[in-house]
mmCIF file of C-alpha atoms in Angstrom:
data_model
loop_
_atom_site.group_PDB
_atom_site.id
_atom_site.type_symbol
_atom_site.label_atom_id
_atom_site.label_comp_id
_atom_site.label_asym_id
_atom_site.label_seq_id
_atom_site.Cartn_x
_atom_site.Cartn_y
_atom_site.Cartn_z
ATOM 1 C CA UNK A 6 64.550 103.226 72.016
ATOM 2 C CA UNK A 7 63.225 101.578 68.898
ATOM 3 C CA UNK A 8 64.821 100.330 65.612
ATOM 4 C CA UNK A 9 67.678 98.444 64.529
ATOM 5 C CA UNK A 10 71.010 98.240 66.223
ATOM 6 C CA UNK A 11 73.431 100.081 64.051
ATOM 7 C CA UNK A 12 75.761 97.870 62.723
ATOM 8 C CA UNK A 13 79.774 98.262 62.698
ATOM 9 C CA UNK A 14 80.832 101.549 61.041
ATOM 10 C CA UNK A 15 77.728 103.264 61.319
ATOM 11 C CA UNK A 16 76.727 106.373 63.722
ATOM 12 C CA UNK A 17 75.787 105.003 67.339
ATOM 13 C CA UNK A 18 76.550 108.696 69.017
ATOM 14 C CA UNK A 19 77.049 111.992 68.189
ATOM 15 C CA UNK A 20 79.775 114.625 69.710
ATOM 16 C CA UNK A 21 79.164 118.242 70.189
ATOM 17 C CA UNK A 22 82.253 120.154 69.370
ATOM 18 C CA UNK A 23 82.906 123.223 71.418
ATOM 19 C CA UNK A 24 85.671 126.027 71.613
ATOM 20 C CA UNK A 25 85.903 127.377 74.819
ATOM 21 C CA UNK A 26 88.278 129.869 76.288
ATOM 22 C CA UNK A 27 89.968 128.629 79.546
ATOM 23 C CA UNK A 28 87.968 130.508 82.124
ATOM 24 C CA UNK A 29 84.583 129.016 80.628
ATOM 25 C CA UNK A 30 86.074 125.399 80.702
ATOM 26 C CA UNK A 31 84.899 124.365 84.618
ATOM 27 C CA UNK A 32 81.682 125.759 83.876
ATOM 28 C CA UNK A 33 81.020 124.400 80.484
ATOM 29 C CA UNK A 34 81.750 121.141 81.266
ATOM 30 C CA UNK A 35 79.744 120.873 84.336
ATOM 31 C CA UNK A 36 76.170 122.344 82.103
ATOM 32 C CA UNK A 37 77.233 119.276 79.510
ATOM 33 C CA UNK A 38 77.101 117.052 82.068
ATOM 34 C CA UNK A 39 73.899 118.357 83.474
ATOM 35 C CA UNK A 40 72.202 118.041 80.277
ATOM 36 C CA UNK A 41 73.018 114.442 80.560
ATOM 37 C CA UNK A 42 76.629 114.013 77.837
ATOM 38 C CA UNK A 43 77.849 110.432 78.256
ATOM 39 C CA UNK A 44 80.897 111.869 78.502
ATOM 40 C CA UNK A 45 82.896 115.228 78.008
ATOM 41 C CA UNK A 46 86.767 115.628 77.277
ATOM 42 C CA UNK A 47 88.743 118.585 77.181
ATOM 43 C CA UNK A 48 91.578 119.306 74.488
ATOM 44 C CA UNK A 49 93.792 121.830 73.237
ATOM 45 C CA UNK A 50 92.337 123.685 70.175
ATOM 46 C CA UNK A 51 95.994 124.304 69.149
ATOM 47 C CA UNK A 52 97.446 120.968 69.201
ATOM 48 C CA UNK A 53 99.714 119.684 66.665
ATOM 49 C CA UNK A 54 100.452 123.891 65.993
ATOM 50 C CA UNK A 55 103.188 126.225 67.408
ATOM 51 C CA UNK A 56 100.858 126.993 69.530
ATOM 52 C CA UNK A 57 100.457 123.966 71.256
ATOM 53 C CA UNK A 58 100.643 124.104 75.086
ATOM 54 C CA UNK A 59 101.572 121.045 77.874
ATOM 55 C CA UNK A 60 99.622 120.958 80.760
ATOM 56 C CA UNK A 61 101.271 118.557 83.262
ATOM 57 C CA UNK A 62 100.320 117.305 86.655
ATOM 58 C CA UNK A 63 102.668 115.927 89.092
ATOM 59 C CA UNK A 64 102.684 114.454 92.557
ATOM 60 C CA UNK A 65 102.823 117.014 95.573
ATOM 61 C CA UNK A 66 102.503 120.298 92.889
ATOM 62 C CA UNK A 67 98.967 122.411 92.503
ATOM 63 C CA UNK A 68 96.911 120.443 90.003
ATOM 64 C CA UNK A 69 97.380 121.814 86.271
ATOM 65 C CA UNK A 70 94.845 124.093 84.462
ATOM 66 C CA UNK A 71 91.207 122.595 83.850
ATOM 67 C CA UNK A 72 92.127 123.632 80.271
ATOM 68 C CA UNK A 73 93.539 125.597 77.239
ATOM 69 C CA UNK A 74 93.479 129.074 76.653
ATOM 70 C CA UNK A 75 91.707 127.727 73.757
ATOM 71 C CA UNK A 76 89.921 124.563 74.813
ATOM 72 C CA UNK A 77 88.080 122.438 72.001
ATOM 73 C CA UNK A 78 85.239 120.570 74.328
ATOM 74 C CA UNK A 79 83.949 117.256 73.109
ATOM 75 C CA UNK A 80 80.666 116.144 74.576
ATOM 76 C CA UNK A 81 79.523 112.396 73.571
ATOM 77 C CA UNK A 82 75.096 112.225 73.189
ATOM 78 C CA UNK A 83 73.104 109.089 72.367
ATOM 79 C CA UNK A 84 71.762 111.248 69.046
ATOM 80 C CA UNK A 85 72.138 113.639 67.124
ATOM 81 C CA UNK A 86 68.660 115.502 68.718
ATOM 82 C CA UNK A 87 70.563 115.852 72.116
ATOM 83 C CA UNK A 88 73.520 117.267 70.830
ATOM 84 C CA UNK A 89 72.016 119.920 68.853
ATOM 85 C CA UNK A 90 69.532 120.637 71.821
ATOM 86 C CA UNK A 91 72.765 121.019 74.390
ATOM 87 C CA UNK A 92 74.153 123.468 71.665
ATOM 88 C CA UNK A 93 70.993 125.463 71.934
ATOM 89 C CA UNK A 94 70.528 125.383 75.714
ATOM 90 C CA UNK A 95 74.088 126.373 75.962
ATOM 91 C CA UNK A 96 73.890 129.710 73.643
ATOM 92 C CA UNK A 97 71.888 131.902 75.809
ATOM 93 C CA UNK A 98 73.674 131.097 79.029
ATOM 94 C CA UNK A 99 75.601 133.828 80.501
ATOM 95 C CA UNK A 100 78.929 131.850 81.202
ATOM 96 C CA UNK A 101 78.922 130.989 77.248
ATOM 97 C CA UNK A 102 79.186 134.498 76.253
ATOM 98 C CA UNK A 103 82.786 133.602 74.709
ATOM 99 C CA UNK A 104 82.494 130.550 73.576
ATOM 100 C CA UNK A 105 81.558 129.109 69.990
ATOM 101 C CA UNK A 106 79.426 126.120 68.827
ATOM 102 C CA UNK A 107 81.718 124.237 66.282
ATOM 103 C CA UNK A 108 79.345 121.770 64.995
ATOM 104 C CA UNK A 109 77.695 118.258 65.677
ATOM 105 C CA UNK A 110 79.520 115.496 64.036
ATOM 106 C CA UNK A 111 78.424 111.404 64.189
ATOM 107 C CA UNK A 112 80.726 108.864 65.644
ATOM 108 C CA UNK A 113 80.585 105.486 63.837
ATOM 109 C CA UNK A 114 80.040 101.894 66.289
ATOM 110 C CA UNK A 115 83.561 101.036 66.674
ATOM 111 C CA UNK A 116 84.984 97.296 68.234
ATOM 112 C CA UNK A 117 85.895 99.210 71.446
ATOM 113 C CA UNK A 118 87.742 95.498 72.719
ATOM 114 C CA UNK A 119 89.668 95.560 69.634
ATOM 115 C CA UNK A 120 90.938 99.437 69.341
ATOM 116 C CA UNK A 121 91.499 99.154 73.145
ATOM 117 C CA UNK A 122 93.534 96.118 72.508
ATOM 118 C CA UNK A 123 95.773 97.406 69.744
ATOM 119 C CA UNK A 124 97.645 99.723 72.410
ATOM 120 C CA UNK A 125 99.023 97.638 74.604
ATOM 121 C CA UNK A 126 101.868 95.674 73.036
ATOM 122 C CA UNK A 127 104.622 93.642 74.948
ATOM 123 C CA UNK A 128 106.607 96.009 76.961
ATOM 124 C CA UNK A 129 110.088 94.726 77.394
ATOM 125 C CA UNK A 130 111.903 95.023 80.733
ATOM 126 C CA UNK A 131 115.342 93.383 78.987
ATOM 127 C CA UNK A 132 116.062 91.675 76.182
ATOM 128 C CA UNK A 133 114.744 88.169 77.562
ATOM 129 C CA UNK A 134 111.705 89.708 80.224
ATOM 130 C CA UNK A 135 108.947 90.845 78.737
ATOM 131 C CA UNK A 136 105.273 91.781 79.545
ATOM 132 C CA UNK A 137 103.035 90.766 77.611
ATOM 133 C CA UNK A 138 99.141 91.173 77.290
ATOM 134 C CA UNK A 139 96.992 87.944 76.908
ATOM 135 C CA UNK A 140 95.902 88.690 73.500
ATOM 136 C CA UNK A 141 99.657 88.540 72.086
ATOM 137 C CA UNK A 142 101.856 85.911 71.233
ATOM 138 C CA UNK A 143 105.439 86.379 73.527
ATOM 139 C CA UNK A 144 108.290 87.650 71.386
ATOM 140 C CA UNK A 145 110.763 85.189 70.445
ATOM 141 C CA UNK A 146 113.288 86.334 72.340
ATOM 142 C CA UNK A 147 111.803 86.591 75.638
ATOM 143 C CA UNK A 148 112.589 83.674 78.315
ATOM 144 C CA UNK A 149 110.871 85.233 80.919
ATOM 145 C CA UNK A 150 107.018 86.327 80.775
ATOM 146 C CA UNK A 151 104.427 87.861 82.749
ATOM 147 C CA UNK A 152 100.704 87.652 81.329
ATOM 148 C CA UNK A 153 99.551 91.360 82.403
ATOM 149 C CA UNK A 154 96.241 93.060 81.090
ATOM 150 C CA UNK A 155 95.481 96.392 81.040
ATOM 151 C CA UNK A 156 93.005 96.869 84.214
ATOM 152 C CA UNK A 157 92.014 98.637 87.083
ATOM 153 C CA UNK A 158 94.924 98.475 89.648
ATOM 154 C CA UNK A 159 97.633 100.433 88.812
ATOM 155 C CA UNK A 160 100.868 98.606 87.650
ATOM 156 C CA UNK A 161 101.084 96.852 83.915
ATOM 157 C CA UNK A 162 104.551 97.760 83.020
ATOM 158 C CA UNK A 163 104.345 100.758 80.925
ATOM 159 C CA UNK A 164 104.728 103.243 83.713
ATOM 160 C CA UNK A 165 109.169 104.201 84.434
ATOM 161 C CA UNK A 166 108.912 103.329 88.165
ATOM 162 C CA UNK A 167 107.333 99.846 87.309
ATOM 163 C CA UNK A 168 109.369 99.195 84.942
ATOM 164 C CA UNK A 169 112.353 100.433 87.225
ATOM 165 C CA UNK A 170 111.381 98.239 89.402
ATOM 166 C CA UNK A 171 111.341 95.381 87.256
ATOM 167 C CA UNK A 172 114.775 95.550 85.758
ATOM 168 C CA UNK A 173 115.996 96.057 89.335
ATOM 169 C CA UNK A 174 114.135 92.349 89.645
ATOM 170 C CA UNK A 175 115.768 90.928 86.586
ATOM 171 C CA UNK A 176 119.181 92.126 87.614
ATOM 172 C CA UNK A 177 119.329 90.452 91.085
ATOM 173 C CA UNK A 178 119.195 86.941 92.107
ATOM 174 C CA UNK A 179 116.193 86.032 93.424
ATOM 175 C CA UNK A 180 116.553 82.296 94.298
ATOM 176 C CA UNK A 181 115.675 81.911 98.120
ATOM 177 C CA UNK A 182 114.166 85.129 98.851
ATOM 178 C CA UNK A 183 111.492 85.842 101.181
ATOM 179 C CA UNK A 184 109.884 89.536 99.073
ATOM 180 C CA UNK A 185 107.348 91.607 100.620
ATOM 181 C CA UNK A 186 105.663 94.208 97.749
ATOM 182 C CA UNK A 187 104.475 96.586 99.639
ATOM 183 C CA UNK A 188 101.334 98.291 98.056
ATOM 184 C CA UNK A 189 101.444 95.853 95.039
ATOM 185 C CA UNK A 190 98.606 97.502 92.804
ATOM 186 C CA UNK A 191 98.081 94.729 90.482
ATOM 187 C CA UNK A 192 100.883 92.637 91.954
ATOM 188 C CA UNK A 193 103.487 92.797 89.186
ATOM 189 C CA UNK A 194 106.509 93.490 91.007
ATOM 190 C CA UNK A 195 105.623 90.107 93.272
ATOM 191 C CA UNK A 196 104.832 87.955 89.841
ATOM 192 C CA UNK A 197 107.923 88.739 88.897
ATOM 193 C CA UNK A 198 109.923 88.185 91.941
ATOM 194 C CA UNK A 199 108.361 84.765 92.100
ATOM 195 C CA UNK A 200 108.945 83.786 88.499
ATOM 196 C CA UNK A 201 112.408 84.918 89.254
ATOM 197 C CA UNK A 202 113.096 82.213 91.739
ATOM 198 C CA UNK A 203 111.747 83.870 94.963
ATOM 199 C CA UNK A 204 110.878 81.050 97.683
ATOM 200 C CA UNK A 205 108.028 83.033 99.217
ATOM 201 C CA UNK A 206 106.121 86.467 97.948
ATOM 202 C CA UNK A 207 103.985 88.453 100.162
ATOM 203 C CA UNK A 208 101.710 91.137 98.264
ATOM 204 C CA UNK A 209 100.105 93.614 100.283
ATOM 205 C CA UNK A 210 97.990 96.282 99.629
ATOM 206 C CA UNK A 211 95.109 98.729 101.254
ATOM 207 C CA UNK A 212 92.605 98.484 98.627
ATOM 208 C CA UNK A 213 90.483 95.111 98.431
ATOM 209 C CA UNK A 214 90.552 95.424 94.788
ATOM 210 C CA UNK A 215 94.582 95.578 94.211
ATOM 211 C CA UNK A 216 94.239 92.418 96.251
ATOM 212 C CA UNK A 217 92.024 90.353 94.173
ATOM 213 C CA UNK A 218 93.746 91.462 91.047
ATOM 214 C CA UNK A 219 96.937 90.719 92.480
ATOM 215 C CA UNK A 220 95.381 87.376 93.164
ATOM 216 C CA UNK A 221 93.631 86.448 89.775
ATOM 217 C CA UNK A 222 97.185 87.696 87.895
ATOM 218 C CA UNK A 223 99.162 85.499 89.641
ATOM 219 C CA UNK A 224 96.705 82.460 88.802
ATOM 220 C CA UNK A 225 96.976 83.569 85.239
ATOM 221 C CA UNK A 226 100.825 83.444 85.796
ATOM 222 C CA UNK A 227 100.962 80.211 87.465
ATOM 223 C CA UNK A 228 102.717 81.781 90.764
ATOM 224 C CA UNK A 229 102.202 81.450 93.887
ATOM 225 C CA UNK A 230 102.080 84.257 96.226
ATOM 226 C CA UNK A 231 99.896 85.329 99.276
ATOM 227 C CA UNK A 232 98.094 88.318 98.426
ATOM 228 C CA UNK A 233 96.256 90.038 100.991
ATOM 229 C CA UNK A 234 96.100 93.484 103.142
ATOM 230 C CA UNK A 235 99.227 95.558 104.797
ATOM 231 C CA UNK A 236 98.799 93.597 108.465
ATOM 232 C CA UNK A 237 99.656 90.579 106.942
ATOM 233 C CA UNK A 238 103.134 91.061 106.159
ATOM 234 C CA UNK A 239 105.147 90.279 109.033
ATOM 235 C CA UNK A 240 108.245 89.443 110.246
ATOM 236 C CA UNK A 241 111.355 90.253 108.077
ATOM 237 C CA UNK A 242 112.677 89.757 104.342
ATOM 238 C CA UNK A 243 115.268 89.609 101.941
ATOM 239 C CA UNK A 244 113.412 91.646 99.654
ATOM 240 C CA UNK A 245 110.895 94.860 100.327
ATOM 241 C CA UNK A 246 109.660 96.112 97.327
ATOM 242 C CA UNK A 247 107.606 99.610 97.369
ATOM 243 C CA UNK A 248 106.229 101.557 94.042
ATOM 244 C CA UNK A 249 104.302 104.129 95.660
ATOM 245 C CA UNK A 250 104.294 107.770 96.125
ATOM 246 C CA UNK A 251 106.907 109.886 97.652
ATOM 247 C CA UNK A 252 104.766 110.871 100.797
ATOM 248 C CA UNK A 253 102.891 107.814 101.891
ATOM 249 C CA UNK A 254 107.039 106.589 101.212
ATOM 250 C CA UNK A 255 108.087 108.831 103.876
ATOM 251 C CA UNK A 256 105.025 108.167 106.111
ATOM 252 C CA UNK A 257 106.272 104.236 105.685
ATOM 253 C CA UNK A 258 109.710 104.237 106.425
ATOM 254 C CA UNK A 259 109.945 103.069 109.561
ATOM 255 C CA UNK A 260 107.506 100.391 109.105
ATOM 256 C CA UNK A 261 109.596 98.961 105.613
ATOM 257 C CA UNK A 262 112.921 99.752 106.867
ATOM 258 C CA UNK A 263 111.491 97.273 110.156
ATOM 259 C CA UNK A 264 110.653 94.472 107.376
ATOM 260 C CA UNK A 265 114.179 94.396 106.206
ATOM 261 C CA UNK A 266 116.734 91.348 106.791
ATOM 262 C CA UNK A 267 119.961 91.785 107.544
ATOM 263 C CA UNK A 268 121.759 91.409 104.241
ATOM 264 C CA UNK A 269 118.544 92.103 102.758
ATOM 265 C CA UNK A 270 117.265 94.820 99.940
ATOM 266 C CA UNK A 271 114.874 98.173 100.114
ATOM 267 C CA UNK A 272 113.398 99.087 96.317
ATOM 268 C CA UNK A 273 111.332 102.327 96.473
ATOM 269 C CA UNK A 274 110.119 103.751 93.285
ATOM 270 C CA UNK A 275 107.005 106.310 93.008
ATOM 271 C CA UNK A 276 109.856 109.156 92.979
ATOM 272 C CA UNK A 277 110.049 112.651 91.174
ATOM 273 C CA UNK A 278 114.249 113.099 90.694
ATOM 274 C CA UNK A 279 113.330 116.363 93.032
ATOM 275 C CA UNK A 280 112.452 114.380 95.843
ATOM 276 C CA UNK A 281 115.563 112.436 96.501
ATOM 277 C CA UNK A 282 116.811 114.226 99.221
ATOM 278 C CA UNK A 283 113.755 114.575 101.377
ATOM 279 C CA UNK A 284 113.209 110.483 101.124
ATOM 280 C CA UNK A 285 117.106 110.190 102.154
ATOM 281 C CA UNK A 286 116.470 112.324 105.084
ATOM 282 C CA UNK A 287 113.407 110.077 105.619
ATOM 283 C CA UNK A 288 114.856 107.096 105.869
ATOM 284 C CA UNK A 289 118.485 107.973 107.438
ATOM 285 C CA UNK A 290 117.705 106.654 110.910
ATOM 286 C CA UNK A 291 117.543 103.387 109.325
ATOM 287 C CA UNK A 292 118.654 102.758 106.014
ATOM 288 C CA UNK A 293 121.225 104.349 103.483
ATOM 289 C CA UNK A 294 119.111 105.665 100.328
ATOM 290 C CA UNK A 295 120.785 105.654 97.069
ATOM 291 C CA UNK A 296 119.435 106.639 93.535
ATOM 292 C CA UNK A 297 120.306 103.528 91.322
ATOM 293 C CA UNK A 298 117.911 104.328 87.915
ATOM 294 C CA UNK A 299 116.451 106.896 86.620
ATOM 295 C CA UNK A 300 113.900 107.105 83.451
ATOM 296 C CA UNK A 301 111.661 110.350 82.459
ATOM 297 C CA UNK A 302 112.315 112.397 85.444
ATOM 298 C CA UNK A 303 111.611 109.601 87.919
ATOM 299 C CA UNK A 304 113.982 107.533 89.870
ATOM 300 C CA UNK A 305 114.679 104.123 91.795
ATOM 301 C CA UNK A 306 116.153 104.087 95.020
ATOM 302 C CA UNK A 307 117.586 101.787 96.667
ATOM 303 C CA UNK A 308 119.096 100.512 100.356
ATOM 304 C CA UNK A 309 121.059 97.402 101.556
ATOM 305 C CA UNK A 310 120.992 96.366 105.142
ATOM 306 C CA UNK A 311 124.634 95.383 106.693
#
């Protein structure tokens, strides 16, 4: 590729605009990807209108629709020359019979770092514990802060059950406690158990990379925890932490319920409200579950040993 770079503002790619019934949607999007589209996205032609349709995925349900009954399809080219050239390849094809070329529009070189940046802003778990991304200043009021960027292990605070999790943290002395977080993503829950007090924080988790984020957030934290994969937690605790998913939850309990102290705590979060009664039933021949939170159709529950 010759010639300048194109400098802030000005059109690095161009998106070809597509509306696509929902049948058509698998298939169109798998012939944009074959002519080579950075990237394709799928939205609903009628957003923002009284016709405007949810499509919602949840845990242990068939996955939603691949799309709208009217699907606009955005597919991202290097130029403008590829996008109009996907257009034409597309019309004669046999699965495109319904759709309709919308047009080819430029999109200007944007500071990617920056936009991606201005969504994350502190999340606050109370009044005085926040999370806060590196790139902003702590509120004011906030005596208590994790440094948490946006990466890939799951877990930065935005999401109910962390932040379920959290408050349960904030609300309980921690001063002592031997925690085990149990599948710690990118080790939140264990930052802030030991910034709470805790004496000694194990953070497990079966993928390598949780591990090593869990490990470089708590440097940037100034904690110290052990990080490291599930057979390393052993013996018992004061505090078992696990923000999961229902099923692996139920798959678990005898193995967390075995890693509780007497006197000591069970936190599970990962939980649809509808699934409170099968993770009871789960856990029974151990430990008593109780729902003790609840935020946006998800809850927290919660078991005490003796």
């Amino acid at each position: 590729m010759s010639g300048a770079e194109p400098t802030a503002g000005e059109a690095r790619w161009h998106e070809l605009l597509l509306r696509v019934p929902e049948a058509r949607v698998e298939d169109v999007c798998d012939a944009l990807e074959a002519l080579e589209a950075l990237s394709v996205s799928v939205e609903d032609a009628d957003a923002h209108t009284p016709a405007e349709r949810a499509l919602f995925g949840e845990p242990g349900l068939p996955a939603p629709a691949p799309g709208w009954q009217r699907s606009q399809v955005v597919a991202l080219f290097d130029t403008e020359a590829q996008a109009r050239e996907a257009a034409a390849l597309l019309a004669p094809q046999e699965f495109f019979a319904d759709c309709e070329v919308i047009g080819v529009r430029p999109v200007a070189d944007t500071d990617w770092v920056r936009l991606t940046q201005s969504q994350f802003d502190p999340v606050p778990i109370t009044p005085d514990f926040w999370i806060v991304p590196s790139w902003h200043e702590p509120p004011a009021e906030a005596r208590t802060v994790i440094r948490l960027d946006p990466g890939l292990a799951f877990g930065t605070g935005t999401h109910p059950t962390t932040r379920m999790c959290l408050r349960w943290i904030a609300r309980h002395d921690m001063a002592g406690r031997r925690v085990l977080d149990y599948g710690c993503g990118s080790g939140i829950l264990a930052i802030a158990a030991a910034k709470r007090g805790a004496a000694t924080v194990d953070a497990v988790d079966i993928d390598p990379a949780a591990v090593e984020s869990t490990r470089l957030n708590a440097a940037a934290n100034a904690v110290a925890l052990n990080a490291s994969l599930p057979e390393a937690a052993q013996g018992r605790y004061g505090l078992v932490l696990a923000n999961i998913l229902a099923t692996p939850l139920k798959v678990l309990a005898p193995l967390l319920c075995a890693h509780v102290d007497d006197g000591g705590d069970l936190v599970l979060a990962g939980i649809l409200e509808r699934q409170a009664d099968e993770l009871r039933e789960a856990y029974a021949p151990w430990l008593a579950l109780t729902v003790t939170d609840a935020e946006d159709g998800w809850i927290l529950m919660t078991a005490r040993r003796g």
